[in-house]
Structure formats: structure tokens, C-alpha cells
PDB file of C-alpha atoms and ligand atoms in Angstrom:
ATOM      1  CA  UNK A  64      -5.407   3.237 -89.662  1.00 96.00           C
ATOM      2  CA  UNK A  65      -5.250   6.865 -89.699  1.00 98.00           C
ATOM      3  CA  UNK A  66      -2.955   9.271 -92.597  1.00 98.00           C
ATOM      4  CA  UNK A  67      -3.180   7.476 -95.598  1.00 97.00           C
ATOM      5  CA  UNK A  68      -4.557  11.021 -96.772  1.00 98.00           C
ATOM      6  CA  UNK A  69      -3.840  14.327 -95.735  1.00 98.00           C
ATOM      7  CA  UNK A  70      -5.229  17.048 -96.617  1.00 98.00           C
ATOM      8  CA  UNK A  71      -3.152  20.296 -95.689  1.00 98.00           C
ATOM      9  CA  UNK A  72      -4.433  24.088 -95.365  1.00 98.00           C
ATOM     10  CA  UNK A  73      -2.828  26.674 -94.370  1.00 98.00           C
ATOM     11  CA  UNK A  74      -5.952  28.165 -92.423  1.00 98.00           C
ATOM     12  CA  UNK A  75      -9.353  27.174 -92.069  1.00 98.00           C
ATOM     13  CA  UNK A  76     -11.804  28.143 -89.652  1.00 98.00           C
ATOM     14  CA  UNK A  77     -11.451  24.745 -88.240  1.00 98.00           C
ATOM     15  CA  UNK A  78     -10.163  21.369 -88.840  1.00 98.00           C
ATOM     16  CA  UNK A  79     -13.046  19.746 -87.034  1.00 97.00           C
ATOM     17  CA  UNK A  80     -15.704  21.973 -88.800  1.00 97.00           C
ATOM     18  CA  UNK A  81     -13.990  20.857 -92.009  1.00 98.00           C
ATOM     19  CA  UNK A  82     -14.685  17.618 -91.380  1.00 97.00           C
ATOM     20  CA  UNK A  83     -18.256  17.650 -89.962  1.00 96.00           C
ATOM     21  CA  UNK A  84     -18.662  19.787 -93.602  1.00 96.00           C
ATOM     22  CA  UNK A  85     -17.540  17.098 -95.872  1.00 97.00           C
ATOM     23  CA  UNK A  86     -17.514  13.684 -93.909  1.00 95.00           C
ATOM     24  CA  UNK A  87     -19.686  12.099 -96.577  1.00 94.00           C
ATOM     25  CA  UNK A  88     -16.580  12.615 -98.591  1.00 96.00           C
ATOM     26  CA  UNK A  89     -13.943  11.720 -96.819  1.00 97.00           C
ATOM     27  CA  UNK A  90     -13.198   8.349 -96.310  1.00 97.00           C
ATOM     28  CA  UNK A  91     -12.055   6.674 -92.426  1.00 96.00           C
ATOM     29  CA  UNK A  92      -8.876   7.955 -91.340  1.00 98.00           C
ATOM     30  CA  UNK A  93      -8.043  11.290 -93.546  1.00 98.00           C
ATOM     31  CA  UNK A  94      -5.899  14.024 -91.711  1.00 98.00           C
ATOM     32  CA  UNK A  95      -7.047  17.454 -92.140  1.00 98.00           C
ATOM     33  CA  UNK A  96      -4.304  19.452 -91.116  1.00 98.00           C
ATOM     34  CA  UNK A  97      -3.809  23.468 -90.860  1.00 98.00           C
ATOM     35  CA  UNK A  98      -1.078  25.662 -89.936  1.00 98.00           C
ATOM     36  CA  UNK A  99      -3.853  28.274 -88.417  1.00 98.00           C
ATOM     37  CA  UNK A 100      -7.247  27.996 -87.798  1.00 98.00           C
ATOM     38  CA  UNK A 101      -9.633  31.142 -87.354  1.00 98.00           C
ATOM     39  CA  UNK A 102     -11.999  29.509 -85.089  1.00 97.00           C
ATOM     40  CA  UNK A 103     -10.010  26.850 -83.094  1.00 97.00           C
ATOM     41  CA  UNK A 104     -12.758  25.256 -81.089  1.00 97.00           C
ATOM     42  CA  UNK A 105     -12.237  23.559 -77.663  1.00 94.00           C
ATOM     43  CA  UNK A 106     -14.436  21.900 -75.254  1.00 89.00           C
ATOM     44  CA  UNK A 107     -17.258  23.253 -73.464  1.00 84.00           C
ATOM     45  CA  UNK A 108     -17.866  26.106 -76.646  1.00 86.00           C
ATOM     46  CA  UNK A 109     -14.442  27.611 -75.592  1.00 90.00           C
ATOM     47  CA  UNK A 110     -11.893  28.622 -78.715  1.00 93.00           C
ATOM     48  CA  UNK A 111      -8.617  27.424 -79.052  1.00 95.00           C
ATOM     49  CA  UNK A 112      -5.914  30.268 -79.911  1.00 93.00           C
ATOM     50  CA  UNK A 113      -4.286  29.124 -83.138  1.00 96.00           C
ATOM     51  CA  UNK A 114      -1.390  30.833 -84.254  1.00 96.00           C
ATOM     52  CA  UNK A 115       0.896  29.492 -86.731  1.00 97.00           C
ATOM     53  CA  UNK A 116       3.936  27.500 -85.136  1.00 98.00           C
ATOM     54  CA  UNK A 117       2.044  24.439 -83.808  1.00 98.00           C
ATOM     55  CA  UNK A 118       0.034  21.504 -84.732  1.00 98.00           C
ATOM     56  CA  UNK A 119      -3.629  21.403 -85.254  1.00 98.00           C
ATOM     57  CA  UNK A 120      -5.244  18.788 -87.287  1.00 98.00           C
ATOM     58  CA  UNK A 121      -8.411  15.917 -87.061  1.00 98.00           C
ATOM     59  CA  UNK A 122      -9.031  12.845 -88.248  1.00 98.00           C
ATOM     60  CA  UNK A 123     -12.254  11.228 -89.061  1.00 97.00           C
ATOM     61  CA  UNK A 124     -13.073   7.158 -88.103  1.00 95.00           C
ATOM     62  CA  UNK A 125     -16.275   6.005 -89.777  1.00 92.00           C
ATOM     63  CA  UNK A 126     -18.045   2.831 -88.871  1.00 84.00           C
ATOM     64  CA  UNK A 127     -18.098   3.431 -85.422  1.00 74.00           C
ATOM     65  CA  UNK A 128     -19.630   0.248 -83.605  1.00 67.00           C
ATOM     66  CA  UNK A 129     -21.218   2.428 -80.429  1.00 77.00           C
ATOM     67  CA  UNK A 130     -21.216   5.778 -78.285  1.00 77.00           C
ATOM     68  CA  UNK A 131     -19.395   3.325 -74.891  1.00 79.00           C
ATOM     69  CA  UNK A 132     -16.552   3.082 -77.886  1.00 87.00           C
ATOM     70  CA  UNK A 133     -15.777   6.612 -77.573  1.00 89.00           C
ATOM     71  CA  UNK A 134     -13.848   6.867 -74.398  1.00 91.00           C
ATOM     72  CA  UNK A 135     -11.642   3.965 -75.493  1.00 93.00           C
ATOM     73  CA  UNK A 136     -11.087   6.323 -78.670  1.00 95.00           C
ATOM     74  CA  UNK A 137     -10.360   9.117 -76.197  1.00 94.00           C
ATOM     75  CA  UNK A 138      -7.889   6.805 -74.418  1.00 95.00           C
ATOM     76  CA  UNK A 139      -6.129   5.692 -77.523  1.00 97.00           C
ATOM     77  CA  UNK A 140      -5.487   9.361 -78.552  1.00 97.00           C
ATOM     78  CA  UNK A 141      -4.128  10.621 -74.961  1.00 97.00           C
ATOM     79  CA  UNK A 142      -2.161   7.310 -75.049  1.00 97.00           C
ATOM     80  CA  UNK A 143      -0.500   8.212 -78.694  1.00 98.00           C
ATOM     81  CA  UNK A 144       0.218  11.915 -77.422  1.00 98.00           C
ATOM     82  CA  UNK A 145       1.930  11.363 -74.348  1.00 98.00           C
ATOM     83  CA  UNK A 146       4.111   8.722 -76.374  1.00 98.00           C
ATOM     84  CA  UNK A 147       4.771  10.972 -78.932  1.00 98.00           C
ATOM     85  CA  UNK A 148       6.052  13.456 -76.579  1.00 98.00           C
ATOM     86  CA  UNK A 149       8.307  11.234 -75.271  1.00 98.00           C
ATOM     87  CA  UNK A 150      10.044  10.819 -78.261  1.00 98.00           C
ATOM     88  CA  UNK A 151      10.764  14.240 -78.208  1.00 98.00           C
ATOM     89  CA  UNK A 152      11.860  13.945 -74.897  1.00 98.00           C
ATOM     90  CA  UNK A 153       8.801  15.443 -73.061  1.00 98.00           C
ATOM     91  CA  UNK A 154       7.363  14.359 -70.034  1.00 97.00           C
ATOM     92  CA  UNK A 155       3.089  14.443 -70.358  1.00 97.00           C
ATOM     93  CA  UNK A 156       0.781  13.166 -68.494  1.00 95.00           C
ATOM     94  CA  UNK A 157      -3.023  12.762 -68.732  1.00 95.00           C
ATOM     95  CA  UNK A 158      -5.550  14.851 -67.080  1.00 90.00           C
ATOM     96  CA  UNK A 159      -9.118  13.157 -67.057  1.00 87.00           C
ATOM     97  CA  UNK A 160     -10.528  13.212 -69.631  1.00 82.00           C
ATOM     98  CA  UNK A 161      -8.285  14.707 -72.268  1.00 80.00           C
ATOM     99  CA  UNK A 162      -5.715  16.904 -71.670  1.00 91.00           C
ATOM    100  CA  UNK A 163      -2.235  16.343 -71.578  1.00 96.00           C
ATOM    101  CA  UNK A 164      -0.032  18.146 -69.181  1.00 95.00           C
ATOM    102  CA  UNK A 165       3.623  19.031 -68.421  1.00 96.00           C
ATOM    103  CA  UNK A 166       4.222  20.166 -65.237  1.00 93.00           C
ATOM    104  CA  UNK A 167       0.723  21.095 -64.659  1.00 90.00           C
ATOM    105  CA  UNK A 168      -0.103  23.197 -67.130  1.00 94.00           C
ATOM    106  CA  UNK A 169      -2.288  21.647 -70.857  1.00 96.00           C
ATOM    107  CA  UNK A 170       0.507  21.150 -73.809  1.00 98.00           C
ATOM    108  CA  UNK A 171      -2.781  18.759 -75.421  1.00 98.00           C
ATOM    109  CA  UNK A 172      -6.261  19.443 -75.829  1.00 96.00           C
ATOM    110  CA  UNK A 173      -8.713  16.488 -77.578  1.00 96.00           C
ATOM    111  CA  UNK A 174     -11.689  17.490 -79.390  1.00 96.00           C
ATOM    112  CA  UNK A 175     -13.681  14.547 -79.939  1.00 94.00           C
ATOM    113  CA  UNK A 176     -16.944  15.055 -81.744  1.00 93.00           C
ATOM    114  CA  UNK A 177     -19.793  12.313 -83.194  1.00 89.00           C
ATOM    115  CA  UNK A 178     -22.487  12.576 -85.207  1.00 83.00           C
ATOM    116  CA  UNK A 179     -26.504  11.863 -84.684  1.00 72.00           C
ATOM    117  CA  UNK A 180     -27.705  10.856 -80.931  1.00 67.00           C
ATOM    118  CA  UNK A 181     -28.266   6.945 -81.616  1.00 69.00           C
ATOM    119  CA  UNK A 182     -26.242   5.740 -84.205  1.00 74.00           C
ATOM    120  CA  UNK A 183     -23.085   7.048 -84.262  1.00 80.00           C
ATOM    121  CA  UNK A 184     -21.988   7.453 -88.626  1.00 85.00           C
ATOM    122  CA  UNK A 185     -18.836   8.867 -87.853  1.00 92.00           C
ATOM    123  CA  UNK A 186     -16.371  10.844 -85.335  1.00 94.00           C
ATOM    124  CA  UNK A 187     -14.269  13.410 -85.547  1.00 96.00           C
ATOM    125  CA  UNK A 188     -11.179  13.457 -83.215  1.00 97.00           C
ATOM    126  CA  UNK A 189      -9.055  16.730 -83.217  1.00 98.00           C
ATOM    127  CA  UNK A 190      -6.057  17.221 -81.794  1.00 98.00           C
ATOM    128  CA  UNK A 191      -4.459  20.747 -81.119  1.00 98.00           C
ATOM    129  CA  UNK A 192      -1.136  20.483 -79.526  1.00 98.00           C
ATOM    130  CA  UNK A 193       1.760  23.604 -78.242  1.00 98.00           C
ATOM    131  CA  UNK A 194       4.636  22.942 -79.869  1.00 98.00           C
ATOM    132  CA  UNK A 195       6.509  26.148 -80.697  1.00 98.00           C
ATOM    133  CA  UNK A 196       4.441  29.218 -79.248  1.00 98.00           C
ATOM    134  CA  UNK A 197       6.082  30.728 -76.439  1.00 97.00           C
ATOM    135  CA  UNK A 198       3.811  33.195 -75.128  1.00 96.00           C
ATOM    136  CA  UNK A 199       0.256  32.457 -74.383  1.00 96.00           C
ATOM    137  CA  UNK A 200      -0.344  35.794 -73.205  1.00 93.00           C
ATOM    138  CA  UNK A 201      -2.879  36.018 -70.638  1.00 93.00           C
ATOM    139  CA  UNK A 202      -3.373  31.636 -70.737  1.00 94.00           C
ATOM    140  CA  UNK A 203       0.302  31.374 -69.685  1.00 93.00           C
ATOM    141  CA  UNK A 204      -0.445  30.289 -65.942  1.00 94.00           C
ATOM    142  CA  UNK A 205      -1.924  27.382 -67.928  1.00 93.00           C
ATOM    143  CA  UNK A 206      -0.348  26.460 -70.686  1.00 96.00           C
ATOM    144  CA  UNK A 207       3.027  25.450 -72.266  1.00 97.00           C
ATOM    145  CA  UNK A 208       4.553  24.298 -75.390  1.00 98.00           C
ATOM    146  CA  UNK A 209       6.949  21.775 -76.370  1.00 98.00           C
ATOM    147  CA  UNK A 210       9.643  24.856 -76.837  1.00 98.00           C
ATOM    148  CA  UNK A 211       8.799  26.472 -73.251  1.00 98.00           C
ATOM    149  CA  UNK A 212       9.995  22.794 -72.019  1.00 97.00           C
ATOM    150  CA  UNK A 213      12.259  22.119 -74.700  1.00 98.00           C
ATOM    151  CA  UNK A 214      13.987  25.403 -75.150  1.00 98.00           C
ATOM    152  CA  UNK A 215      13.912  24.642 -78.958  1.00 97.00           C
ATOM    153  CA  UNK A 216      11.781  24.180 -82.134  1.00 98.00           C
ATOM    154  CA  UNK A 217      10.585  21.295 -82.906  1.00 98.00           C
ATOM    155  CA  UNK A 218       9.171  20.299 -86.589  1.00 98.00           C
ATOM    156  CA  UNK A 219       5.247  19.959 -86.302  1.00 98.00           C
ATOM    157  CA  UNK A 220       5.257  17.680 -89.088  1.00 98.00           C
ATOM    158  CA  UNK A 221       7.842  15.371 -87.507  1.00 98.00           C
ATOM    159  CA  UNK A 222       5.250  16.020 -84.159  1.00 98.00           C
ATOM    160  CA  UNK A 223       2.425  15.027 -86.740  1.00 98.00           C
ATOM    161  CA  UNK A 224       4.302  11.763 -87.910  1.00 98.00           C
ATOM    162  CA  UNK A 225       5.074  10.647 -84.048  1.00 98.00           C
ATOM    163  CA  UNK A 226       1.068  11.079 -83.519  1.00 98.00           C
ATOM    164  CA  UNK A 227       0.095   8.842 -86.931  1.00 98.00           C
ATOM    165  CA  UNK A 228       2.824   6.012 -85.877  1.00 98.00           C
ATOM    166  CA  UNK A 229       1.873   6.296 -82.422  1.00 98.00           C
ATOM    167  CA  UNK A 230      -1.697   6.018 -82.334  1.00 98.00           C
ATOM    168  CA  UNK A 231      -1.626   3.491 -85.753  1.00 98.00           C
ATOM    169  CA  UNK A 232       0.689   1.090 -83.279  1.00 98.00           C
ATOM    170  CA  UNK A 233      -1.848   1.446 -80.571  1.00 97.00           C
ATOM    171  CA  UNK A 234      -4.845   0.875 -82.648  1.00 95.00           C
ATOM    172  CA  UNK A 235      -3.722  -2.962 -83.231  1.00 95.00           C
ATOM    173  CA  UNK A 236      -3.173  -3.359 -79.156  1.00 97.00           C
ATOM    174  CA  UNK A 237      -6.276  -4.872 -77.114  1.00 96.00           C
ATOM    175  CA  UNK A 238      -7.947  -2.120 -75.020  1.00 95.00           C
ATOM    176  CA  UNK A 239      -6.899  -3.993 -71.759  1.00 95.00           C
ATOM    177  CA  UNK A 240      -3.421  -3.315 -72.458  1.00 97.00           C
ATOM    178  CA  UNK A 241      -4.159   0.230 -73.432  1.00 97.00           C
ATOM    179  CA  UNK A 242      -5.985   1.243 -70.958  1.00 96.00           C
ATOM    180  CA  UNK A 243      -3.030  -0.327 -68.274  1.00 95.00           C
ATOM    181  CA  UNK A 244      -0.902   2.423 -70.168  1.00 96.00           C
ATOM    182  CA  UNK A 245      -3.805   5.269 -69.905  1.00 95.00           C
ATOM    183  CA  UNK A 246      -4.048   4.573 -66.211  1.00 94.00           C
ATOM    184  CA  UNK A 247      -0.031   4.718 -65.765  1.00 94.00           C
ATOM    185  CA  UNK A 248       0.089   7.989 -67.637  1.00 95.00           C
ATOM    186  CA  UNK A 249      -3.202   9.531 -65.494  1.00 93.00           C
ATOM    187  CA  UNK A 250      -2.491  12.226 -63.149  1.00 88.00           C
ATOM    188  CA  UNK A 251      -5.789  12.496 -61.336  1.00 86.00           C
ATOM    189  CA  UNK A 252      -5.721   9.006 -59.187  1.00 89.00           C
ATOM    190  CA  UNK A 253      -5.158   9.456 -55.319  1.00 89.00           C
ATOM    191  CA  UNK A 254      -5.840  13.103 -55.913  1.00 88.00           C
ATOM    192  CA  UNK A 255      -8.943  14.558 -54.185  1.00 88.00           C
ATOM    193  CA  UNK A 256     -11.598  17.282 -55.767  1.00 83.00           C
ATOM    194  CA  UNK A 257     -14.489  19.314 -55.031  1.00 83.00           C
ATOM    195  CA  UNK A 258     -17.459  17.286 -56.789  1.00 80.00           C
ATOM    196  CA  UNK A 259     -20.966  19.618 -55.749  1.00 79.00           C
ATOM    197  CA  UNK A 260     -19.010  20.803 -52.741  1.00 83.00           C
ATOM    198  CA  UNK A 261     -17.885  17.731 -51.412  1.00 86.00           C
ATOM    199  CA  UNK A 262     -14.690  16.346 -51.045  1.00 89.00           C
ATOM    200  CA  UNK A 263     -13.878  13.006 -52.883  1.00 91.00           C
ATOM    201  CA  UNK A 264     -10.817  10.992 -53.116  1.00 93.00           C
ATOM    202  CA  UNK A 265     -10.283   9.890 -57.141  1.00 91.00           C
ATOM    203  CA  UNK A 266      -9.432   6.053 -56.193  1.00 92.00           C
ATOM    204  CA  UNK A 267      -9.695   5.150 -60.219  1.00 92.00           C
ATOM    205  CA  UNK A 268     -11.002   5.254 -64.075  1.00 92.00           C
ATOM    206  CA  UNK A 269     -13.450   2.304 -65.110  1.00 91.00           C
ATOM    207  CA  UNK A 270     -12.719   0.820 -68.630  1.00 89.00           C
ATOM    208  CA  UNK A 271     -15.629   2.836 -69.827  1.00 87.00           C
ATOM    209  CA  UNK A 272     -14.137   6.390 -69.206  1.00 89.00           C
ATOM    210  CA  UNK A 273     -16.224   6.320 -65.049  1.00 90.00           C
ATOM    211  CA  UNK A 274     -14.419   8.359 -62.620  1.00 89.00           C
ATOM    212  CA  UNK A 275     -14.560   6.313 -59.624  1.00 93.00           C
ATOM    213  CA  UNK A 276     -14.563   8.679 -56.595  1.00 93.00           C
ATOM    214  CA  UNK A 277     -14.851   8.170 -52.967  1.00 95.00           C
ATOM    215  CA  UNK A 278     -15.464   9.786 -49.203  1.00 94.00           C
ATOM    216  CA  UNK A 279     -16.730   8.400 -45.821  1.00 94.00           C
ATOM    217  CA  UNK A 280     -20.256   8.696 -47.095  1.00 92.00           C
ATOM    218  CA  UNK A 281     -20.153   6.796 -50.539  1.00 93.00           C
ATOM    219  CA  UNK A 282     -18.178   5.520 -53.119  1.00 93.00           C
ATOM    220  CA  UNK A 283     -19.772   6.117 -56.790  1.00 92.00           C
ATOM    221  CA  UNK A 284     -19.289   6.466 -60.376  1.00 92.00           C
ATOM    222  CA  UNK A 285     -19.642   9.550 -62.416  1.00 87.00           C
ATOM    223  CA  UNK A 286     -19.799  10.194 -65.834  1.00 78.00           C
ATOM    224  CA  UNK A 287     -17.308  12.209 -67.991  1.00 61.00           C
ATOM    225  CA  UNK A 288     -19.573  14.553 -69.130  1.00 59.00           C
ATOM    226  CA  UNK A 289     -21.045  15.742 -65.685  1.00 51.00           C
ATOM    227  CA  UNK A 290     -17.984  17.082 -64.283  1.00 54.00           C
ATOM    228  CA  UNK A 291     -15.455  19.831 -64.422  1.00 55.00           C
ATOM    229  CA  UNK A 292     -12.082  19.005 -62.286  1.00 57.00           C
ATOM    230  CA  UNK A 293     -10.905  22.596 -62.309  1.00 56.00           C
ATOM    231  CA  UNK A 294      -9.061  22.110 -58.356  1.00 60.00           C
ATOM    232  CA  UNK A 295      -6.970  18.609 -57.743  1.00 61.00           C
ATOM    233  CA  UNK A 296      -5.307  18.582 -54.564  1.00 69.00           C
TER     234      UNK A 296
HETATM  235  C1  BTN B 229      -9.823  21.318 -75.576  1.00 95.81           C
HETATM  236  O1  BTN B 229      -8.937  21.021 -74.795  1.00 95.81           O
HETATM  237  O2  BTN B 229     -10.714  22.108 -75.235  1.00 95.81           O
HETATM  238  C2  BTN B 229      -9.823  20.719 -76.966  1.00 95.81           C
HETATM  239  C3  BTN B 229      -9.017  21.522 -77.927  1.00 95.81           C
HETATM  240  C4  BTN B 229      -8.981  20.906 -79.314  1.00 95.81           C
HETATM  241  C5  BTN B 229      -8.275  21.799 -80.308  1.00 95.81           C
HETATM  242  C6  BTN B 229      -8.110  21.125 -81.646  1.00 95.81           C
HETATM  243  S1  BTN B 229      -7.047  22.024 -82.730  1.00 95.81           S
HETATM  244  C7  BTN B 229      -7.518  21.021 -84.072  1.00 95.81           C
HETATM  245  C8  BTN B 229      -8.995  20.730 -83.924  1.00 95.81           C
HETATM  246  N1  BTN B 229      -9.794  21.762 -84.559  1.00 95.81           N
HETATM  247  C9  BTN B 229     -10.491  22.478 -83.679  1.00 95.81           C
HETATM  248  O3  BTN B 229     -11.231  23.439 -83.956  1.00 95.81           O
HETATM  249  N2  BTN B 229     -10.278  22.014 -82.440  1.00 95.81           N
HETATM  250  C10 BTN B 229      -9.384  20.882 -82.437  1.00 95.81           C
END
């Protein structure tokens, strides 16, 4: 269960940096929450803008049984946001691994990060979502907030509350189920990509977070980590 605590700033350098600071202090399922963060980090060592106006927080989960756990993690959080959204009457969808889209362009990005190479002590999950910036400047071909949809504010602490009830409901529901709703919610299946220069047809998603792509030469498995899906088509 995630929220019991909170903790709030109104800027850090980053929520996930917070955490990885103090884990041994925090206990499973705190919030750190700020309204701006200095050095907003994404995946793949990019930053992630973070002006006031929408929601950026992370939550720690300790005992973590084992590293194949994290994609079901991953799935539970894209799960949560895209129901969230709903409630506020927008449309996402998931974009392998972890980004949520409207209309094509990222409204979600999922920072997941874990500690130590074998044993895993603890994860961090952040979660930085648009809700009511309307100009991304030069990132606007590619992203979109909750207002550009919406054409109105919306409260990022009532967006923070759908997220805790959302993903606390979905933590109680067997991965199986879960992962039906991940799958549903998936954009990339029956699309085809550019993987090394060849062209692949994305037939599915195992249960542990494979991309399961295909052409007249081979069907195969590839890992999360070993691919970028920058073109779908
Ligand atoms: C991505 O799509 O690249 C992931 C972006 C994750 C951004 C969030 S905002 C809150 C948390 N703190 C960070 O520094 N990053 C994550």
C-alpha cells in the first residue's frame, strides 16, 4: 500500500534522488512529492522539464522479492495511470515500456529505479505526469498535458489521489488479471518497427515485460532494456 506518508516539497532536485538519499529511512510506500524539481530525471540520463503546475512525485516499495518482479511493478503503475486518467476523462494508452500517451504524444513518463545488482533492497518508482503546462516549447510535437486535452485545470493533488487509489486497488488484483488490462491499454501490438534495421511485426508482451516480435525470418523475444521504439508504423 502506497501514501500512508507523504512527504511534500515544494522543489527538490529530484523526487527519485530524494529517495535513493534517505531510503534507509523511509519506510515501504512513502510519497515524496514536489511541485518543481531542479533536476527532473528521465530515462536513458535524459531530464525531465519540471515546472510548477503538474505532478511529480515517487514512491519507494521495500522488500522486493526479485529483479523479474519489476516489470509487473512497471505494469501496475502504467495500469493505475491510464485509469486515473480516465477518471478525469482522458483517453491514455501505454507505450512499451512506460509511457503513457494521448493521441500520440507522452502525457506519463515512469522512472523506475532499484538498488544493488543481485538483491534488490528497495525500488524507487517515479512518476512525472502533464497535467496543467500548456507549452512544452520546443518538446511540443511530443508531448501534452491533461489541460492541452482537457482545455481546463485540473487539481494535481486530486490527480495524485486518483494515482494512490488506483494503483492501491490494483496492488490486491492477481498479475494475470493485470496484465489482461496492461495488454488492452498497449498501443504497440500489431504495429511494426525498425529493430537493427529490420522490420518486425510486434505480435505481443510476455508476462515478464518480453517484446515478442516477428518477420518471415524469425520470431523472438527481446528484452526491455535493449531497445528503443522511437518509429511504430
Ligand atoms: C521518462 O519517461 O523518461 C521518465 C520520466 C520520469 C519523471 C519523474 S518526475 C518524478 C520523478 N523524479 C524524477 O526525477 N523523475 C521522475
Amino acid at each position: 500500500m502506497i501514501g500512508k506518508e507523504i512527504i511534500r516539497f515544494d522543489s527538490i532536485e529530484s523526487t527519485n534522488s530524494y529517495i535513493k538519499r534517505n531510503h534507509s529511512t523511509l519506510n515501504d510506500g512513502t510519497i515524496v512529492l514536489s511541485k518543481t524539481q531542479s533536476s527532473g530525471r528521465g530515462r536513458s540520463d535524459h531530464t525531465w522539464m519540471s515546472e510548477e503546475g503538474n505532478l511529480y512525485f515517487s514512491f519507494i516499495v521495500k522488500g522486493f522479492a526479485s529483479r523479474s518482479k519489476i516489470f509487473e511493478l512497471l505494469a501496475r503503475v502504467s495500469v493505475a495511470v491510464v485509469e486515473l486518467l480516465r477518471d478525469f476523462h482522458v483517453d491514455g494508452s501505454i507505450k512499451y515500456p512506460n509511457d503513457v500517451l494521448v493521441d500520440n504524444k507522452k502525457i506519463c513518463g515512469i522512472l523506475i529505479e532499484s538498488s544493488g545488482t543481485k538483491e534488490i533492497d528497495y525500488v524507487v518508482v517515479g512518476v512525472g505526469i502533464n497535467v496543467n503546462q500548456v507549452d512544452f516549447k520546443e518538446l511540443s510535437d511530443t508531448a501534452v498535458s491533461m489541460k492541452n486535452t482537457l482545455g481546463n485545470d485540473s487539481s494535481v493533488e486530486e490527480v495524485l489521489v486518483g494515482f494512490i487509489k488506483h494503483f492501491n486497488l490494483i496492488e490486491e488484483v492477481p498479475f494475470t488479471k493485470v496484465f489482461e488490462d496492461y495488454l488492452r491499454y498497449s498501443l504497440i501490438i500489431g504495429k511494426r518497427t525498425l529493430i537493427d534495421d529490420e522490420e518486425y511485426l510486434i505480435s505481443g508482451i510476455s508476462e515478464a515485460g518480453k517484446l515478442i516480435i516477428e518477420n518471415d525470418k524469425e520470431s523472438k523475444e527481446i528484452s526491455l532494456n535493449s531497445i528503443q521504439l522511437t518509429d511504430l508504423y
